Coordinates of C-alpha atoms in Angstrom, one line a residue:
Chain A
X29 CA 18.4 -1.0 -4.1
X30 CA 17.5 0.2 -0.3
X31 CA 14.9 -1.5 1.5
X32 CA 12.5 -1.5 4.3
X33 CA 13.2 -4.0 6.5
X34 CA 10.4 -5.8 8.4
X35 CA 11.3 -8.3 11.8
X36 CA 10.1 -10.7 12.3
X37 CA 8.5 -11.9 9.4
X38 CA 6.3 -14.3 11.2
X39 CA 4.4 -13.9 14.4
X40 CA 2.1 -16.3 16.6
X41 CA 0.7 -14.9 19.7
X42 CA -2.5 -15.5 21.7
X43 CA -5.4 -13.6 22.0
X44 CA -5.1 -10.7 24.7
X45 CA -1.4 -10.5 24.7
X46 CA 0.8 -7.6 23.6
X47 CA 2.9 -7.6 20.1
X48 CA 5.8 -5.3 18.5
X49 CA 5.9 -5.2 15.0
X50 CA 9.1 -3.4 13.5
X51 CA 11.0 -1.8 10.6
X52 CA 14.0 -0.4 9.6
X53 CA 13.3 2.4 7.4
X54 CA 15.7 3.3 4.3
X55 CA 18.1 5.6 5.9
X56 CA 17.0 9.1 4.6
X57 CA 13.1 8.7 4.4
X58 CA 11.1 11.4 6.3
X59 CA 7.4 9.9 5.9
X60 CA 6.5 6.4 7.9
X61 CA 3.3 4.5 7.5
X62 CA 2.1 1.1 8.8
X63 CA -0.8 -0.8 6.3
X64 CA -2.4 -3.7 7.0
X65 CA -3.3 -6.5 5.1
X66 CA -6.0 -8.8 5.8
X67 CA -5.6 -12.4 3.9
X68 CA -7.6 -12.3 0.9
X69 CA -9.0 -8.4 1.1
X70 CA -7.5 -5.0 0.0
X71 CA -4.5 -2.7 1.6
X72 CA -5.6 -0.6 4.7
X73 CA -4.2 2.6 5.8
X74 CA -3.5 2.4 9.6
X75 CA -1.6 5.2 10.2
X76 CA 1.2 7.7 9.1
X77 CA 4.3 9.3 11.1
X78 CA 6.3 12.5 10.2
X79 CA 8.8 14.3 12.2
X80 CA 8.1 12.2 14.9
X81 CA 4.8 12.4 15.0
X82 CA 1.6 10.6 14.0
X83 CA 0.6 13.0 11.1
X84 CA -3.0 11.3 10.2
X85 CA -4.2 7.9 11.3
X86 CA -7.5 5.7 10.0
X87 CA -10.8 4.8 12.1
X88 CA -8.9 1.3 12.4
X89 CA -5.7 2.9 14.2
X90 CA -7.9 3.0 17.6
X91 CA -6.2 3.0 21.0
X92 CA -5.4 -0.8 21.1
X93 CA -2.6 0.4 18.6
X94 CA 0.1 3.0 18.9
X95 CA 3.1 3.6 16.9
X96 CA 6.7 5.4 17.8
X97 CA 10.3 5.6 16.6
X98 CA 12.7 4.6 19.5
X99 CA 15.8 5.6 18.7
X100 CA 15.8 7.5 15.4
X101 CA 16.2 4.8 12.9
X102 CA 13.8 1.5 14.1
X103 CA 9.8 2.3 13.5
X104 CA 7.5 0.1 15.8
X105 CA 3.6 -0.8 15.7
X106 CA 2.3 -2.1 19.1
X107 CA -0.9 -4.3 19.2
X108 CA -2.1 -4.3 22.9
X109 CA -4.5 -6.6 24.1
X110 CA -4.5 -8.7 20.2
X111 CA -8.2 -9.8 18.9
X112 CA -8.5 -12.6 16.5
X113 CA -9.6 -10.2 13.7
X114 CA -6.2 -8.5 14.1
X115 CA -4.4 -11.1 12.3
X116 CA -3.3 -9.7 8.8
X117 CA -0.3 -9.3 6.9
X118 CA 1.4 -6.0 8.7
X119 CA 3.4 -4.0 6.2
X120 CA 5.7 -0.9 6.8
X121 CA 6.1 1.8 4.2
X122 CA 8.5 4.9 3.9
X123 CA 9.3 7.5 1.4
X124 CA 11.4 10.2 1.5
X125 CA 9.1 13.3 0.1
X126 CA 5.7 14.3 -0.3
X127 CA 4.3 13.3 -3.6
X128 CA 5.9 9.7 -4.2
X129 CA 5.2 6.6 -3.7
X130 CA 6.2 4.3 -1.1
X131 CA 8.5 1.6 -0.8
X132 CA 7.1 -1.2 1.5
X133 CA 8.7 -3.7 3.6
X134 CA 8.0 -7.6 2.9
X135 CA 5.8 -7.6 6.0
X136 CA 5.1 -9.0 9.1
X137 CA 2.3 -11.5 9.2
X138 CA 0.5 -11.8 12.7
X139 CA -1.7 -14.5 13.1
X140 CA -3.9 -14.0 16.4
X141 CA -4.9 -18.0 18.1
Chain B
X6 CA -19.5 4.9 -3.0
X7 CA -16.2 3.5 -2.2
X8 CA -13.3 6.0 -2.3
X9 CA -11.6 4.4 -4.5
X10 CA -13.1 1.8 -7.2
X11 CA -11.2 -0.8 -9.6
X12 CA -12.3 -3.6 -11.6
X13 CA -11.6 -6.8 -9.6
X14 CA -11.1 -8.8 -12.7
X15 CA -9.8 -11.3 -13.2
X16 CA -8.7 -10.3 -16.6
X17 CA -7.4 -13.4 -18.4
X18 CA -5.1 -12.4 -21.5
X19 CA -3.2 -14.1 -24.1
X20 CA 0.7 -12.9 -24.2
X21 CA 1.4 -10.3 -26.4
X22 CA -1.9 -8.8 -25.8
X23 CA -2.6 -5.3 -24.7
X24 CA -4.9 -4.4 -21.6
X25 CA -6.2 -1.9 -20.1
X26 CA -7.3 -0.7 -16.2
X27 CA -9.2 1.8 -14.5
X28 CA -9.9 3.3 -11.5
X29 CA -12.2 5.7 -9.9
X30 CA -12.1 7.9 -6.9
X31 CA -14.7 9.7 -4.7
X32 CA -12.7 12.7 -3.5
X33 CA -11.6 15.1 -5.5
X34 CA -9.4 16.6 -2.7
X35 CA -6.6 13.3 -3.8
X36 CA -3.7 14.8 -4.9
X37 CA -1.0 12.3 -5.8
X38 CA -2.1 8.9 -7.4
X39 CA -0.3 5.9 -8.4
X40 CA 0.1 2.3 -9.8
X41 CA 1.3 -0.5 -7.6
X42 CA 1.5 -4.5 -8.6
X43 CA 1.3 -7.2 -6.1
X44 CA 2.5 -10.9 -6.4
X45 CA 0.4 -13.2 -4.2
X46 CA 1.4 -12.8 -0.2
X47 CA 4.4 -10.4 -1.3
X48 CA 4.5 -6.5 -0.4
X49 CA 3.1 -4.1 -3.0
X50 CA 5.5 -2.8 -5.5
X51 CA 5.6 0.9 -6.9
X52 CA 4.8 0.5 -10.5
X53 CA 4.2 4.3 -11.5
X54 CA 3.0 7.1 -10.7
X55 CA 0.3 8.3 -12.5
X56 CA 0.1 12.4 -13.7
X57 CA -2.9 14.5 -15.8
X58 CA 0.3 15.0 -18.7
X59 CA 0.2 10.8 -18.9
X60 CA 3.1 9.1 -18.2
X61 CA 4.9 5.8 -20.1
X62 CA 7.2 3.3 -19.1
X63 CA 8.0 1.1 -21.6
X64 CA 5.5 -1.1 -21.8
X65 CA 3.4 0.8 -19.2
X66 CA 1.1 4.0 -19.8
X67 CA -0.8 5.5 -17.3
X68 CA -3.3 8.6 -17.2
X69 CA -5.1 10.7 -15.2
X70 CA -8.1 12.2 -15.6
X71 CA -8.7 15.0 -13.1
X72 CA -12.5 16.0 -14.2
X73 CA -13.8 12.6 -14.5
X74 CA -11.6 11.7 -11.4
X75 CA -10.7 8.1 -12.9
X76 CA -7.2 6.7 -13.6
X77 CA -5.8 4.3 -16.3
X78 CA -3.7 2.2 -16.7
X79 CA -2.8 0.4 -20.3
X80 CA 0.2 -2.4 -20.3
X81 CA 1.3 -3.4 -24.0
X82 CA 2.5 -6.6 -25.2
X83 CA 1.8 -8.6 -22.3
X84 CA 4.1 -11.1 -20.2
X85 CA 3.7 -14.0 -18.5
X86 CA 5.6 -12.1 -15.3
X87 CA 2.6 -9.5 -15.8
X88 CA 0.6 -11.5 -14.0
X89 CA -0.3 -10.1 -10.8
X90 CA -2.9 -7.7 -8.7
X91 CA -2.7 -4.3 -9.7
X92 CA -3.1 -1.5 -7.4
X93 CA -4.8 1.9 -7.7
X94 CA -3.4 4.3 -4.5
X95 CA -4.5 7.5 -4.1
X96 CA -3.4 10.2 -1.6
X97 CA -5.4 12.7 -0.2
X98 CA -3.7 16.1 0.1
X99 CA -1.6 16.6 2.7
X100 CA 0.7 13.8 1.7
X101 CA -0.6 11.1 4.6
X102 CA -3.6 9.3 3.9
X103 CA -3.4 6.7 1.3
X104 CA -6.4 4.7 0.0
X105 CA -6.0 1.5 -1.8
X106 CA -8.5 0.0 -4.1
X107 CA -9.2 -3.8 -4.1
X108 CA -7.0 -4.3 -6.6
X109 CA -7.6 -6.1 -10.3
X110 CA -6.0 -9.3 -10.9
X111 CA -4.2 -10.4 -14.1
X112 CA -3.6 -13.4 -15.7
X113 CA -0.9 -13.4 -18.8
X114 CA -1.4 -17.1 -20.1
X115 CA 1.2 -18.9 -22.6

């Protein structure tokens, strides 16, 4: 079964510095999404991508975040300047059309120290 | 209100025993809606999809109920392996912005 791949799966950094999160979609998804996750409370839409481009993006996706696809296949989330409130449980979701579900990486947790 | 409302449970069941879930949404501008289960620190999984006809899956029935703007869903003949947090999503049209609900947990006991 094709999956979403998520690196790295585990990431420490300190307050104020600078973090990549990344995926590797399933090869012929169109749609991109990043959600986060914070320990213990419910699923939050960050943000959305489609033909290269953020299509619709939540009150949380502020300018401390930004999103792009490099090279045509990898699809990165950048935390600038990290807060201690940004550490969650990152996940990655594709599909390839409008109307079904997702499937979601495994995640990348951040923790924030 | 909250956009999108479940039960947080927990519901505690025997196995073998049937149970039910809803769900409730605010805006009636969602157009795609589905079921999701999530294991404890795992990735949501796609369950179903969830359309006004109903739809089953073996032991998994799910509706949708445009006018009263709730969602269901019913698992039959419980399993241990049931147990988990169930997910309401709901998509706004336009296909991007997804909304979660809290979830409702599950426990399937022996």
């Amino acid at each position: 079964e094709p999956e979403v791949t998520q690196t790295p799966s585990h990431q420490v950094t300190q307050m104020g510095q600078e973090v990549i999160l990344r995926c590797v979609p399933i090869s012929n998804h169109l749609y991109f999404y990043w959600y986060r996750q914070i320990l213990g409370q419910k699923v939050e839409f960050l943000v959305s991508f489609y033909n290269n481009e953020i299509s619709e993006k939540s009150e949380i996706f502020d300018d401390q975040f930004s999103v792009e696809r490099p090279d045509g296949s990898n699809f990165t989330l950048k935390i600038r300047s990290t807060k201690l409130e940004d550490s969650a449980m990152y996940f990655c979701a594709t599909k390839d059309r409008e109307g079904y579900g997702y499937t979601f990486g495994s995640g990348t947790r951040l923790t924030v120290v | 209100r909250k956009e999108v409302e479940q039960d947080p449970g927990p519901f505690n069941v025997p196995e073998g025993a049937t149970v039910a879930f809803n769900c409730t949404y605010s805006n009636s501008a969602s157009q795609s809606f589905f079921w999701y289960r999530q294991d404890c620190r795992k990735e949501p999984k796609l369950l179903m999809s969830v359309y006004s006809s109903g739809n089953e899956d073996g032991r998994f029935t799910a509706q949708l109920n445009r006018a009263s703007q709730y969602i269901s869903l019913l698992i039959r003949d419980s399993k241990l392996s049931d147990s988990a947090t169930y997910l309401c999503v709901v998509i706004y049209t336009g296909g991007f912005k997804t909304i979660f609900g809290a979830g409702t947990r599950l426990f399937v006991k022996a």
